[in-house]
mmCIF file of C-alpha atoms in Angstrom:
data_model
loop_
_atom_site.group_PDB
_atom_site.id
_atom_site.type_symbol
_atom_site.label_atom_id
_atom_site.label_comp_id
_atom_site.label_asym_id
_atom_site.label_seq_id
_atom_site.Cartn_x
_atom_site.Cartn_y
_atom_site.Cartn_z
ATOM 1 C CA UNK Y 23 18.067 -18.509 5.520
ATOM 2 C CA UNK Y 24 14.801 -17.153 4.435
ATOM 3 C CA UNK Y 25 16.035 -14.829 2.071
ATOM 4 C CA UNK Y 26 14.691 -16.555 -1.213
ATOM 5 C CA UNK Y 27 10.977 -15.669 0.161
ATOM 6 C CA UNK Y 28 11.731 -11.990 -0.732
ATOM 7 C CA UNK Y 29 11.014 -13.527 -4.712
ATOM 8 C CA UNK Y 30 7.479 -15.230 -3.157
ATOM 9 C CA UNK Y 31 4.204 -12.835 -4.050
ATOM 10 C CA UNK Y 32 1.079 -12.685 -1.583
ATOM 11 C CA UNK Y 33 -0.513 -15.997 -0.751
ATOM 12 C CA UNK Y 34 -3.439 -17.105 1.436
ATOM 13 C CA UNK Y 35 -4.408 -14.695 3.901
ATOM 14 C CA UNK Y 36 -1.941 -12.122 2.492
ATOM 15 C CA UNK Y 37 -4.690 -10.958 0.491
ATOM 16 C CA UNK Y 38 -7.169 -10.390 2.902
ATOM 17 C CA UNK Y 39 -4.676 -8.318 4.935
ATOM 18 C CA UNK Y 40 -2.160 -6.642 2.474
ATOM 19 C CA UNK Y 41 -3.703 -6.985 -1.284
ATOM 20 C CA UNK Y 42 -7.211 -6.594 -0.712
ATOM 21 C CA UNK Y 43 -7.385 -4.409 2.497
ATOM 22 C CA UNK Y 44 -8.612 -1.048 1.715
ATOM 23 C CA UNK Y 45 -7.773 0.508 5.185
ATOM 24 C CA UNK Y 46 -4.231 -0.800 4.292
ATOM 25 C CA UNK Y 47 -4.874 0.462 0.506
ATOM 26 C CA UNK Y 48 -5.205 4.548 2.273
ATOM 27 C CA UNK Y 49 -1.604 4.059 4.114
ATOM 28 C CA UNK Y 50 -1.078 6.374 6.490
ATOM 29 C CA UNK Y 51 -4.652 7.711 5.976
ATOM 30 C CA UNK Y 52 -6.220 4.359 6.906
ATOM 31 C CA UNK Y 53 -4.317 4.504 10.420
ATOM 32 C CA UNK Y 54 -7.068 5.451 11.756
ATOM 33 C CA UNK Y 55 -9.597 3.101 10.582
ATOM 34 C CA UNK Y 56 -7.266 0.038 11.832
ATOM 35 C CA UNK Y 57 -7.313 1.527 14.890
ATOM 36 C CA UNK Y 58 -11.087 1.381 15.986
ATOM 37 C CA UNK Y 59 -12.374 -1.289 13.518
ATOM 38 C CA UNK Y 60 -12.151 -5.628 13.859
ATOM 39 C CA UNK Y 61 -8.722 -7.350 12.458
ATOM 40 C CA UNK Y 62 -10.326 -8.451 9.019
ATOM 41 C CA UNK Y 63 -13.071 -5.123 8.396
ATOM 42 C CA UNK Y 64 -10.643 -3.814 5.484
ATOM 43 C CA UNK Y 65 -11.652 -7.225 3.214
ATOM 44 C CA UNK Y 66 -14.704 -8.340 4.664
ATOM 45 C CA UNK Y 67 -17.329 -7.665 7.017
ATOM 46 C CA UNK Y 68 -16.847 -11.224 9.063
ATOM 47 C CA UNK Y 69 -15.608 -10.626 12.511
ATOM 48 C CA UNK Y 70 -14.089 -13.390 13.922
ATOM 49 C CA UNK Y 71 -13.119 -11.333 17.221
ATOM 50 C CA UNK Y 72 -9.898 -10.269 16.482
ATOM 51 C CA UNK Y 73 -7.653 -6.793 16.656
ATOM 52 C CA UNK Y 74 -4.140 -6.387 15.408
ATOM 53 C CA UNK Y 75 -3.955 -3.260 14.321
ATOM 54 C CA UNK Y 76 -0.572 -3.145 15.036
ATOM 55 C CA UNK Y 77 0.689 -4.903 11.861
ATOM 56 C CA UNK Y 78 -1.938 -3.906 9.949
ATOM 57 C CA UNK Y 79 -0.567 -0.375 10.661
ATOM 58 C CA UNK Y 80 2.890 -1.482 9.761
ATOM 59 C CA UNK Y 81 0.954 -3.077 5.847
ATOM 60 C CA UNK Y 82 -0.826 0.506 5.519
ATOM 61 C CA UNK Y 83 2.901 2.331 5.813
ATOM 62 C CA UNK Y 84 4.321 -0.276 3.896
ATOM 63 C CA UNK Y 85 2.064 0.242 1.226
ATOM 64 C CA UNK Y 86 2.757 3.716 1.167
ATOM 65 C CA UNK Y 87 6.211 3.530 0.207
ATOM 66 C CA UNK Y 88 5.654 0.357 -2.043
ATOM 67 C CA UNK Y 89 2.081 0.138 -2.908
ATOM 68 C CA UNK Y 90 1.152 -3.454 -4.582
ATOM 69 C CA UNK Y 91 5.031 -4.757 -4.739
ATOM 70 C CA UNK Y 92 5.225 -7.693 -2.277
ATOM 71 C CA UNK Y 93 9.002 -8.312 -2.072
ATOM 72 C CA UNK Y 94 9.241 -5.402 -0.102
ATOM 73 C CA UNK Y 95 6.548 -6.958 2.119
ATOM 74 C CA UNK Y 96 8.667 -10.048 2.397
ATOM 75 C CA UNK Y 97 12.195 -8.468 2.487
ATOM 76 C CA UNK Y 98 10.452 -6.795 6.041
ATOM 77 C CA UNK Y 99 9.137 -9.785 7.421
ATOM 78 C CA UNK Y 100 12.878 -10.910 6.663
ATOM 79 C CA UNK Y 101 14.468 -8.431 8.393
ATOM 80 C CA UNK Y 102 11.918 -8.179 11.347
ATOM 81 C CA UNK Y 103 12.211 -11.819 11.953
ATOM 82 C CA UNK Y 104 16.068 -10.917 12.287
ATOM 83 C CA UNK Y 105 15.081 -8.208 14.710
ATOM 84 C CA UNK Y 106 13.493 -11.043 16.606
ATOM 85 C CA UNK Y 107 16.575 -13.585 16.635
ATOM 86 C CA UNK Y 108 18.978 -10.779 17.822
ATOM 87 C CA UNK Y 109 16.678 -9.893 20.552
ATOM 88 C CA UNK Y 110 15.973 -13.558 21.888
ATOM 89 C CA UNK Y 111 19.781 -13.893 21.761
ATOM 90 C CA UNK Y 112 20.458 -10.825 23.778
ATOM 91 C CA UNK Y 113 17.148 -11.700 26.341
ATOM 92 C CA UNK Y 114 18.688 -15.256 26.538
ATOM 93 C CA UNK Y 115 22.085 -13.991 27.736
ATOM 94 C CA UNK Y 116 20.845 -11.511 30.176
ATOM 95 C CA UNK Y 117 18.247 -14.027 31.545
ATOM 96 C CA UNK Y 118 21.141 -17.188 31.784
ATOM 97 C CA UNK Y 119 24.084 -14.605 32.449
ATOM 98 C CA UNK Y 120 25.901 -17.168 34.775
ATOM 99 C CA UNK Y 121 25.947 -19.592 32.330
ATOM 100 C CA UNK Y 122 28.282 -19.958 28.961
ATOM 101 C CA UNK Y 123 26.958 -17.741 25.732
ATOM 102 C CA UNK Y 124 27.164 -20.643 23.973
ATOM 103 C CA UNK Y 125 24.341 -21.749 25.032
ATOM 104 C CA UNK Y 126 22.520 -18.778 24.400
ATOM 105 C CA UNK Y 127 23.631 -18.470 21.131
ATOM 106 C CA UNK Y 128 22.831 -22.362 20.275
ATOM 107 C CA UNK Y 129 19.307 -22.361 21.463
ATOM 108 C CA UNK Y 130 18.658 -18.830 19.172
ATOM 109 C CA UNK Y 131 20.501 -20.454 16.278
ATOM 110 C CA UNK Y 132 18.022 -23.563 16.633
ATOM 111 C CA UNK Y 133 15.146 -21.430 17.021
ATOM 112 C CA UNK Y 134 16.098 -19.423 13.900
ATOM 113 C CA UNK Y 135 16.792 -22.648 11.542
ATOM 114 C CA UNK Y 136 12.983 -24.645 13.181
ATOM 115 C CA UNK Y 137 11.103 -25.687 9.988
ATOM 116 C CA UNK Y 138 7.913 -24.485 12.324
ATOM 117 C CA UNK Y 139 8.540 -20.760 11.593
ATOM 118 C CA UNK Y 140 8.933 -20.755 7.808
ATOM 119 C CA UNK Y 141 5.493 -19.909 7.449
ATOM 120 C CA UNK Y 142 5.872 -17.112 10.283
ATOM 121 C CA UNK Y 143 8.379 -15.299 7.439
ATOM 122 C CA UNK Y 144 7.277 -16.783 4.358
ATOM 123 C CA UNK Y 145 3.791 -15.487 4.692
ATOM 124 C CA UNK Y 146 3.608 -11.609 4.751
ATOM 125 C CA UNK Y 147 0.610 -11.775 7.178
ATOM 126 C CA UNK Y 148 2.509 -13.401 9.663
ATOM 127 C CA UNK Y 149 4.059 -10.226 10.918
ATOM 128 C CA UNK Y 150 1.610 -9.570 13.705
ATOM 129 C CA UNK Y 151 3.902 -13.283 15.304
ATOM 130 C CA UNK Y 152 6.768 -12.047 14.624
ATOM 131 C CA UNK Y 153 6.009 -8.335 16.038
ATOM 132 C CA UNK Y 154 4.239 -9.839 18.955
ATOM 133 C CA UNK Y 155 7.649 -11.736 19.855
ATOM 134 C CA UNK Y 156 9.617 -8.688 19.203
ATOM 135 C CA UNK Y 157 7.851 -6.496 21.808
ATOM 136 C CA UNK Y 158 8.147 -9.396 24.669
ATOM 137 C CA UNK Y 159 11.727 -9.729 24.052
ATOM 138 C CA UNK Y 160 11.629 -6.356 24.797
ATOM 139 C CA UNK Y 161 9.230 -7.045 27.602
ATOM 140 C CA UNK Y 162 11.264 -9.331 29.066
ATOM 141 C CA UNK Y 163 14.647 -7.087 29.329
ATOM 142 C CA UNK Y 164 13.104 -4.546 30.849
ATOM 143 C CA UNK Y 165 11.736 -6.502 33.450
ATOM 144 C CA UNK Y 166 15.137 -8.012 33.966
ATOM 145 C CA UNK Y 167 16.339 -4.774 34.535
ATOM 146 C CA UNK Y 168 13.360 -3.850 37.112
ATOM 147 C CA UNK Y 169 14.821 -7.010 38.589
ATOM 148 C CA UNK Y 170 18.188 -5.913 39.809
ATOM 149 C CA UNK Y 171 17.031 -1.831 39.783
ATOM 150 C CA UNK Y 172 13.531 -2.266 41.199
ATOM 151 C CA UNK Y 173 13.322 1.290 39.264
ATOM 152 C CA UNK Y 174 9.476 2.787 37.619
ATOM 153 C CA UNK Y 175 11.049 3.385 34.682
ATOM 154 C CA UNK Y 176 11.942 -0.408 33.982
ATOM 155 C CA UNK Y 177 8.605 -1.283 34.870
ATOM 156 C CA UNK Y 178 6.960 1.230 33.053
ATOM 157 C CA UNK Y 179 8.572 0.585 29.939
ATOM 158 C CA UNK Y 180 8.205 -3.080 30.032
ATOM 159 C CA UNK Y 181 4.585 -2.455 30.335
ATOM 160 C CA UNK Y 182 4.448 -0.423 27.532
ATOM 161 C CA UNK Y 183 6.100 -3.162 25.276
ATOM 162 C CA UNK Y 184 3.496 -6.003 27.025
ATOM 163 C CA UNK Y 185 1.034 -3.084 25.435
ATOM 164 C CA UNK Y 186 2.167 -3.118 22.150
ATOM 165 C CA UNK Y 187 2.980 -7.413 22.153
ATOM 166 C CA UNK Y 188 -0.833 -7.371 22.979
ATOM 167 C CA UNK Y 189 -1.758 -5.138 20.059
ATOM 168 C CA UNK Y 190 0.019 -6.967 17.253
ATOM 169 C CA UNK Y 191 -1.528 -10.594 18.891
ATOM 170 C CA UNK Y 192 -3.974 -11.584 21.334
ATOM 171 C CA UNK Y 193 -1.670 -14.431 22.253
ATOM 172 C CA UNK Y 194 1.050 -12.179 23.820
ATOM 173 C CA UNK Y 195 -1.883 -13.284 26.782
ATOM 174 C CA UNK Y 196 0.611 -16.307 27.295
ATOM 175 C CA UNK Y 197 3.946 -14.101 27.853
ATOM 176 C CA UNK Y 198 2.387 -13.151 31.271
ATOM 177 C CA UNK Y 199 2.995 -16.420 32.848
ATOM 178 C CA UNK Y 200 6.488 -16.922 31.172
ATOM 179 C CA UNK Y 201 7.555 -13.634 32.165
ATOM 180 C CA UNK Y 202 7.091 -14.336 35.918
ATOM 181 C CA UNK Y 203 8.067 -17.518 36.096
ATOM 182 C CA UNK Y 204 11.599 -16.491 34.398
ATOM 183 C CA UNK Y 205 11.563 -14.492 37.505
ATOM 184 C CA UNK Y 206 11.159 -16.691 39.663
ATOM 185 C CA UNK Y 207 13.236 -19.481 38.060
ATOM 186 C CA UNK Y 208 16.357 -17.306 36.686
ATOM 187 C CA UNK Y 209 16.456 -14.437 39.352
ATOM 188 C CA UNK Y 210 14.976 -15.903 42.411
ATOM 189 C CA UNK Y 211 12.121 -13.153 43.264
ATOM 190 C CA UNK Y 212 10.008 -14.087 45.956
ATOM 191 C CA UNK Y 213 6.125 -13.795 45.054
ATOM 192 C CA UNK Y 214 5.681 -10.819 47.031
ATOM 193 C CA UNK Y 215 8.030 -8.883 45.324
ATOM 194 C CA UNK Y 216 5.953 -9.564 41.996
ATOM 195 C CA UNK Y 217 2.945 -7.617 43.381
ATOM 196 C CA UNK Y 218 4.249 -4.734 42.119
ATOM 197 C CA UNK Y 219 4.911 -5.557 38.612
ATOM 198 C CA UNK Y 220 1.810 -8.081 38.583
ATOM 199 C CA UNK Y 221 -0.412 -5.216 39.331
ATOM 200 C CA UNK Y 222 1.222 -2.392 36.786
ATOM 201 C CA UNK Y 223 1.316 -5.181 33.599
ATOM 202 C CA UNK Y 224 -2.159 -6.401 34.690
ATOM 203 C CA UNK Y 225 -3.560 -3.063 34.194
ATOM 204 C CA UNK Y 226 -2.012 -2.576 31.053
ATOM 205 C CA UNK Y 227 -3.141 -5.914 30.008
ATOM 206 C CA UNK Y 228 -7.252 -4.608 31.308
ATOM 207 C CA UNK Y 229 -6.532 -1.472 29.465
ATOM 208 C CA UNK Y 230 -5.565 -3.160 26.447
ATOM 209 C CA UNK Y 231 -8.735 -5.619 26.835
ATOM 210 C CA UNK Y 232 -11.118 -3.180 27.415
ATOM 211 C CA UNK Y 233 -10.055 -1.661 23.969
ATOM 212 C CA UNK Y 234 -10.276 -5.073 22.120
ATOM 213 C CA UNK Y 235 -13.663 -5.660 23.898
ATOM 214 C CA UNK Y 236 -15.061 -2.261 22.746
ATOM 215 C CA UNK Y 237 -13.740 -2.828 18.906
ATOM 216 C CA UNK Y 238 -15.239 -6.210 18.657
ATOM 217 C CA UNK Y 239 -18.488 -5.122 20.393
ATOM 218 C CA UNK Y 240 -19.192 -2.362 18.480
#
C-alpha cells in the first residue's frame, strides 16, 4: 500500500533529522553524540525538550550504508511499518485468543489501510512512531506471557521493550495505562497482582526519565 513512497525524497522535517543532521551525517561515529545530546542538536541548537535517539540512531546507520539516497530511507520506514502490522496482528490474537482471528486480522487490516498513518510512512522522520509502536507490541506480548507464567524473565523483557518504546518517543508514556488495563479487561488480573509489574516498568520508566531530564537539562 505505501510502496510508491519509496520514489518520494526528504520533505519537511526530514531534513532537520536525516539530510541536514550532522550527528546522523558521522553514522555509526555519531552514535554517540545522539545519545547524550537534545532530539534536534544535529541541525540546530533549539531545544524543544525532546530525545529520540533511538531513530536517530537507526538515520546515522542508515546513512552509513546509503549516505544521501532517500529511497532507502523510505523503503525502511516501509518495511518497519510492516514490522508493526504483523506484530499488532499477532498481539491482537494473543490478547482476544477466545475470540475468532478474524477479527484480529480485520481490525490490523483497518489499521494498516487508515488514511491517518500515511504521513507516519510517507515521511522518513516518522520512524521514531512507528518504532515506538513496534517496541510496545513487543511490550505487550511479553506481558501477556508474564500473565499466564508470572515468570522474571517475561517481565524483565517487557520492561526492556517499554525502555526502548520510551527512547524512540516520549509518548510511549500513554502505553502504560493501555497495557494494564488490557490486563485487567482481557485476562482478568486483580490489581494486586499488578504491583509487581507496576513497580518493575515504573522504574524503567524513572530510569528512562531521569536520562531524558539530564539530556534536556544539560
Amino acid at each position: 500500500l505505501y510502496a510508491q513512497s519509496i520514489n518520494y525524497t526528504f520533505a519537511l522535517d526530514d531534513v532537520a533529522v536525516v539530510k541536514g543532521n550532522k550527528f546522523v551525517h558521522k553514522g555509526f561515529a555519531g552514535i554517540g553524540d545522539i545519545l547524550h545530546t537534545f532530539y534536534w542538536a544535529g541541525f540546530w541548537e533549539t531545544n524543544a525538550g525532546l530525545f529520540r535517539p533511538l531513530s536517530l540512531i537507526l538515520f546515522a546507520i542508515e546513512w552509513a550504508f546509503a549516505p544521501d539516497k532517500p529511497a532507502f530511507f523510505h523503503f525502511t520506514n516501509v518495511l518497519l511499518y510492516a514490522v508493526c502490522s504483523f506484530l499488532m496482528y499477532k498481539t491482537l490474537r494473543e490478547l482476544l485468543r477466545d475470540l475468532s482471528p478474524v477479527l484480529a486480522f480485520g481490525a490490523t487490516l483497518l489499521w494498516i489501510v487508515l488514511p491517518a498513518h500515511t504521513e507516519v510512512v510517507a515521511n522518513v522522520k516518522s520512524a521514531d512512531e512507528i518504532l515506538s509502536v513496534i517496541f510496545f507490541f513487543m511490550m505487550m506480548r511479553r506481558l501477556l506471557k508474564w500473565s499466564e507464567s508470572k515468570g522474571i524473565k517475561d517481565l524483565c523483557l517487557s520492561a526492556l521493550w517499554l525502555f526502548l518504546s520510551l527512547l524512540s518517543k516520549e509518548g510511549a508514556l500513554l502505553f502504560l495505562p493501555i497495557a494494564f488495563l488490557a490486563l485487567y479487561m482481557f485476562r482478568k488480573e486483580e490489581l494486586k497482582n499488578m504491583i509487581k509489574p507496576a513497580g518493575v516498568l515504573g522504574t524503567v520508566t524513572g530510569i528512562w526519565y531521569f536520562w531524558h531530564w539530564w539530556v534536556i537539562s544539560h
